[in-house]
Amino acid sequence: MAQYFILLIISALISIALAFGPAPLQDFCVADPTSTARGNRGLACKNPTLVQANDFFFSGLQSPGNTTNPYGASIIPVTVATLPGLNTLGISIARLDLAPNGVIPPHLHPRGSEILTVLEGSLQVGFVTSNPGYNHFNKTLQAGDVFVVPVGLVHYQFNAGSGNTVVIAALNSESPGIIAIPTAIFGAKPDIGSDYLATTFQLDKKIVDQLLAKF
């Protein structure tokens, strides 16, 4: 009986360890941009003796992004690609700027949940749950409001106000990834077959061809 409980305790400890991931074995693991090595827990570590303060520093969120594009929106991401010191830390941040009627198209982050904080203006935000419900949760946010989007769910942002909107988004991954739904479907290389897309979306093939040409 005692051995049984010992096995249960060991199994529980293993489960907890796997759930939280391995504890860090060093103070930091700054990403080494010169290395081609890749791992599921992050990029290769830079030699600690070569690490500098700038490896933990990024400047650029103080200025608005360029919203003069078809979407009327801009995203300035701060991930491990632009801030090497984020490597293995499981955090990242981004600035979102949306002009009036600006949109950030439906998208998902395969490796991170997202928490949005509105700094200026207003923002319509929503996400859709998975099958079978496909429930749509949406909210209009004002300055100071916070909204969270669970990992892997399709979500969007829209500025329905008359002024500019500024948002800070934080994610629990240094490399959360982004899959923009319209681009993934109509901008895939090579193209997804137009006949298939016409049937899937119940659209005329000419309309599908027009959409494919846009992306």
CSV table of C-alpha atoms in Angstrom, one decimal:
chain,number,residue,atom,x,y,z
A,1,MET,CA,0.0,0.0,0.0
A,2,ALA,CA,2.8,2.4,0.9
A,3,GLN,CA,4.5,1.7,-2.5
A,4,TYR,CA,1.2,2.5,-4.2
A,5,PHE,CA,1.0,5.9,-2.5
A,6,ILE,CA,4.6,6.6,-3.3
A,7,LEU,CA,3.9,5.9,-6.9
A,8,LEU,CA,0.9,8.3,-6.8
A,9,ILE,CA,3.0,11.0,-5.3
A,10,ILE,CA,5.8,10.5,-7.8
A,11,SER,CA,3.2,10.6,-10.7
A,12,ALA,CA,1.7,13.8,-9.3
A,13,LEU,CA,5.1,15.5,-9.0
A,14,ILE,CA,6.0,14.5,-12.6
A,15,SER,CA,2.6,15.8,-13.8
A,16,ILE,CA,3.2,19.2,-12.0
A,17,ALA,CA,6.8,19.4,-13.4
A,18,LEU,CA,5.5,18.7,-17.0
A,19,ALA,CA,2.7,21.2,-16.6
A,20,PHE,CA,5.0,24.1,-15.5
A,21,GLY,CA,7.9,23.2,-17.7
A,22,PRO,CA,11.6,22.9,-16.6
A,23,ALA,CA,12.9,25.5,-14.1
A,24,PRO,CA,15.5,27.9,-15.6
A,25,LEU,CA,19.1,26.7,-15.1
A,26,GLN,CA,20.6,30.1,-15.6
A,27,ASP,CA,19.6,33.8,-15.2
A,28,PHE,CA,18.8,34.3,-18.9
A,29,CYS,CA,19.1,32.9,-22.3
A,30,VAL,CA,19.4,35.8,-24.7
A,31,ALA,CA,18.7,34.6,-28.3
A,32,ASP,CA,21.7,34.2,-30.5
A,33,PRO,CA,20.8,35.5,-34.0
A,34,THR,CA,23.9,33.9,-35.5
A,35,SER,CA,22.9,30.4,-34.5
A,36,THR,CA,20.8,28.2,-36.8
A,37,ALA,CA,19.9,25.9,-33.9
A,38,ARG,CA,16.2,25.8,-33.1
A,39,GLY,CA,14.4,24.1,-30.2
A,40,ASN,CA,10.8,23.9,-28.9
A,41,ARG,CA,11.7,25.8,-25.8
A,42,GLY,CA,13.3,28.7,-27.6
A,43,LEU,CA,16.3,29.8,-29.6
A,44,ALA,CA,19.9,29.0,-28.9
A,45,CYS,CA,21.5,31.0,-26.1
A,46,LYS,CA,24.0,33.7,-26.8
A,47,ASN,CA,27.3,33.4,-24.9
A,48,PRO,CA,26.6,35.1,-21.6
A,49,THR,CA,29.9,36.9,-21.7
A,50,LEU,CA,28.8,38.6,-24.9
A,51,VAL,CA,25.4,39.7,-23.6
A,52,GLN,CA,24.8,43.5,-23.3
A,53,ALA,CA,22.1,45.7,-21.8
A,54,ASN,CA,20.8,46.4,-25.4
A,55,ASP,CA,19.9,42.7,-25.6
A,56,PHE,CA,17.1,43.4,-23.0
A,57,PHE,CA,16.1,46.8,-24.6
A,58,PHE,CA,13.6,47.9,-27.3
A,59,SER,CA,12.6,51.4,-28.3
A,60,GLY,CA,9.7,52.1,-30.6
A,61,LEU,CA,6.4,51.8,-28.7
A,62,GLN,CA,6.3,55.5,-28.0
A,63,SER,CA,5.4,56.5,-31.5
A,64,PRO,CA,2.2,55.7,-33.5
A,65,GLY,CA,2.4,53.1,-36.2
A,66,ASN,CA,1.5,53.8,-39.8
A,67,THR,CA,-2.2,53.3,-40.3
A,68,THR,CA,-2.3,54.5,-43.9
A,69,ASN,CA,-3.1,51.1,-45.3
A,70,PRO,CA,-6.2,49.3,-46.5
A,71,TYR,CA,-6.9,48.1,-42.9
A,72,GLY,CA,-6.3,51.4,-41.2
A,73,ALA,CA,-4.3,49.7,-38.5
A,74,SER,CA,-0.8,49.1,-37.4
A,75,ILE,CA,0.9,46.5,-35.2
A,76,ILE,CA,4.3,47.1,-33.7
A,77,PRO,CA,5.3,43.7,-32.1
A,78,VAL,CA,8.0,43.2,-29.5
A,79,THR,CA,8.8,39.5,-29.7
A,80,VAL,CA,12.1,37.6,-29.4
A,81,ALA,CA,12.7,38.5,-33.0
A,82,THR,CA,13.1,42.2,-32.0
A,83,LEU,CA,14.1,41.8,-28.4
A,84,PRO,CA,16.5,38.9,-27.9
A,85,GLY,CA,16.3,39.0,-24.1
A,86,LEU,CA,12.8,37.7,-24.3
A,87,ASN,CA,14.1,34.3,-25.3
A,88,THR,CA,12.6,31.5,-23.1
A,89,LEU,CA,10.8,34.0,-20.9
A,90,GLY,CA,7.3,33.4,-22.2
A,91,ILE,CA,6.2,37.0,-22.6
A,92,SER,CA,5.9,39.6,-25.4
A,93,ILE,CA,4.1,42.8,-26.1
A,94,ALA,CA,2.8,44.9,-29.0
A,95,ARG,CA,1.4,48.3,-29.7
A,96,LEU,CA,-1.8,48.5,-31.8
A,97,ASP,CA,-2.9,51.7,-33.6
A,98,LEU,CA,-6.3,51.9,-35.3
A,99,ALA,CA,-7.6,54.9,-37.2
A,100,PRO,CA,-11.3,55.5,-37.3
A,101,ASN,CA,-13.0,52.4,-38.9
A,102,GLY,CA,-9.6,50.7,-38.8
A,103,VAL,CA,-9.6,46.9,-38.4
A,104,ILE,CA,-7.3,44.1,-37.4
A,105,PRO,CA,-8.6,41.2,-39.4
A,106,PRO,CA,-9.7,37.9,-37.8
A,107,HIS,CA,-6.6,36.1,-36.6
A,108,LEU,CA,-5.3,33.7,-34.0
A,109,HIS,CA,-2.1,33.2,-32.0
A,110,PRO,CA,-1.2,29.5,-31.9
A,111,ARG,CA,1.2,29.8,-29.0
A,112,GLY,CA,-0.1,32.5,-26.7
A,113,SER,CA,-3.1,34.0,-24.9
A,114,GLU,CA,-3.5,37.8,-25.3
A,115,ILE,CA,-4.5,40.5,-22.9
A,116,LEU,CA,-5.5,43.9,-24.4
A,117,THR,CA,-5.4,47.2,-22.6
A,118,VAL,CA,-6.9,50.3,-24.3
A,119,LEU,CA,-4.8,53.4,-23.7
A,120,GLU,CA,-6.7,55.8,-25.9
A,121,GLY,CA,-10.0,55.8,-27.8
A,122,SER,CA,-12.4,52.9,-28.0
A,123,LEU,CA,-12.1,49.4,-29.3
A,124,GLN,CA,-14.6,46.7,-30.4
A,125,VAL,CA,-13.0,43.3,-29.7
A,126,GLY,CA,-14.3,39.8,-29.8
A,127,PHE,CA,-13.4,36.1,-30.1
A,128,VAL,CA,-15.2,33.0,-31.3
A,129,THR,CA,-15.0,29.7,-29.4
A,130,SER,CA,-14.3,26.3,-31.0
A,131,ASN,CA,-16.8,23.7,-32.3
A,132,PRO,CA,-19.5,22.9,-31.5
A,133,GLY,CA,-20.5,26.2,-29.9
A,134,TYR,CA,-18.8,28.8,-32.1
A,135,ASN,CA,-19.9,31.3,-29.4
A,136,HIS,CA,-19.1,34.9,-30.1
A,137,PHE,CA,-17.9,36.9,-27.1
A,138,ASN,CA,-17.5,40.6,-27.8
A,139,LYS,CA,-17.1,43.9,-25.9
A,140,THR,CA,-16.7,47.6,-26.7
A,141,LEU,CA,-13.7,48.8,-24.6
A,142,GLN,CA,-12.8,52.3,-23.5
A,143,ALA,CA,-9.6,53.8,-22.3
A,144,GLY,CA,-8.4,51.8,-19.2
A,145,ASP,CA,-10.4,48.7,-20.1
A,146,VAL,CA,-8.9,45.3,-20.3
A,147,PHE,CA,-10.0,42.2,-22.3
A,148,VAL,CA,-8.4,38.8,-22.6
A,149,VAL,CA,-8.4,36.3,-25.5
A,150,PRO,CA,-7.6,32.7,-24.8
A,151,VAL,CA,-4.8,31.0,-26.8
A,152,GLY,CA,-5.6,29.7,-30.2
A,153,LEU,CA,-9.1,31.3,-30.6
A,154,VAL,CA,-10.0,33.4,-33.6
A,155,HIS,CA,-10.4,37.1,-32.6
A,156,TYR,CA,-10.5,40.6,-34.1
A,157,GLN,CA,-10.3,44.3,-33.2
A,158,PHE,CA,-12.2,47.2,-34.7
A,159,ASN,CA,-12.2,51.0,-34.1
A,160,ALA,CA,-15.8,52.1,-34.5
A,161,GLY,CA,-15.1,55.5,-32.9
A,162,SER,CA,-14.4,58.9,-34.4
A,163,GLY,CA,-10.8,59.2,-33.0
A,164,ASN,CA,-7.6,57.1,-33.1
A,165,THR,CA,-7.3,54.1,-30.8
A,166,VAL,CA,-4.1,53.0,-29.1
A,167,VAL,CA,-3.9,49.5,-27.5
A,168,ILE,CA,-1.1,47.6,-25.7
A,169,ALA,CA,-1.3,43.8,-26.1
A,170,ALA,CA,0.6,41.4,-24.0
A,171,LEU,CA,1.0,37.7,-24.7
A,172,ASN,CA,2.3,34.8,-22.7
A,173,SER,CA,4.9,33.7,-25.3
A,174,GLU,CA,8.0,35.3,-26.6
A,175,SER,CA,7.0,34.0,-30.0
A,176,PRO,CA,3.2,33.7,-30.0
A,177,GLY,CA,2.9,33.6,-33.8
A,178,ILE,CA,0.0,35.0,-35.8
A,179,ILE,CA,-2.3,33.4,-38.4
A,180,ALA,CA,-4.4,36.1,-40.2
A,181,ILE,CA,-7.4,34.2,-41.4
A,182,PRO,CA,-8.1,36.1,-44.7
A,183,THR,CA,-4.4,35.9,-45.7
A,184,ALA,CA,-4.0,32.3,-44.7
A,185,ILE,CA,-7.0,31.3,-46.9
A,186,PHE,CA,-6.7,33.6,-49.8
A,187,GLY,CA,-3.0,34.3,-49.7
A,188,ALA,CA,-1.5,30.9,-49.2
A,189,LYS,CA,1.4,30.0,-51.4
A,190,PRO,CA,0.8,28.0,-53.5
A,191,ASP,CA,-2.9,29.0,-53.7
A,192,ILE,CA,-5.6,26.9,-52.3
A,193,GLY,CA,-7.7,25.8,-55.3
A,194,SER,CA,-10.4,28.3,-56.2
A,195,ASP,CA,-12.9,25.5,-56.9
A,196,TYR,CA,-12.5,24.2,-53.4
A,197,LEU,CA,-12.8,27.7,-51.9
A,198,ALA,CA,-15.9,28.4,-54.0
A,199,THR,CA,-17.6,25.3,-52.6
A,200,THR,CA,-16.4,25.9,-49.1
A,201,PHE,CA,-17.6,29.5,-48.8
A,202,GLN,CA,-20.6,28.9,-51.2
A,203,LEU,CA,-19.4,31.7,-53.4
A,204,ASP,CA,-19.2,32.2,-57.2
A,205,LYS,CA,-15.8,31.2,-58.5
A,206,LYS,CA,-15.3,34.6,-60.0
A,207,ILE,CA,-15.7,36.2,-56.5
A,208,VAL,CA,-13.1,33.7,-55.2
A,209,ASP,CA,-10.7,34.6,-58.0
A,210,GLN,CA,-11.1,38.2,-57.1
A,211,LEU,CA,-10.3,37.5,-53.5
A,212,LEU,CA,-7.3,35.4,-54.4
A,213,ALA,CA,-6.0,38.3,-56.6
A,214,LYS,CA,-6.2,40.7,-53.6
A,215,PHE,CA,-3.9,38.6,-51.4
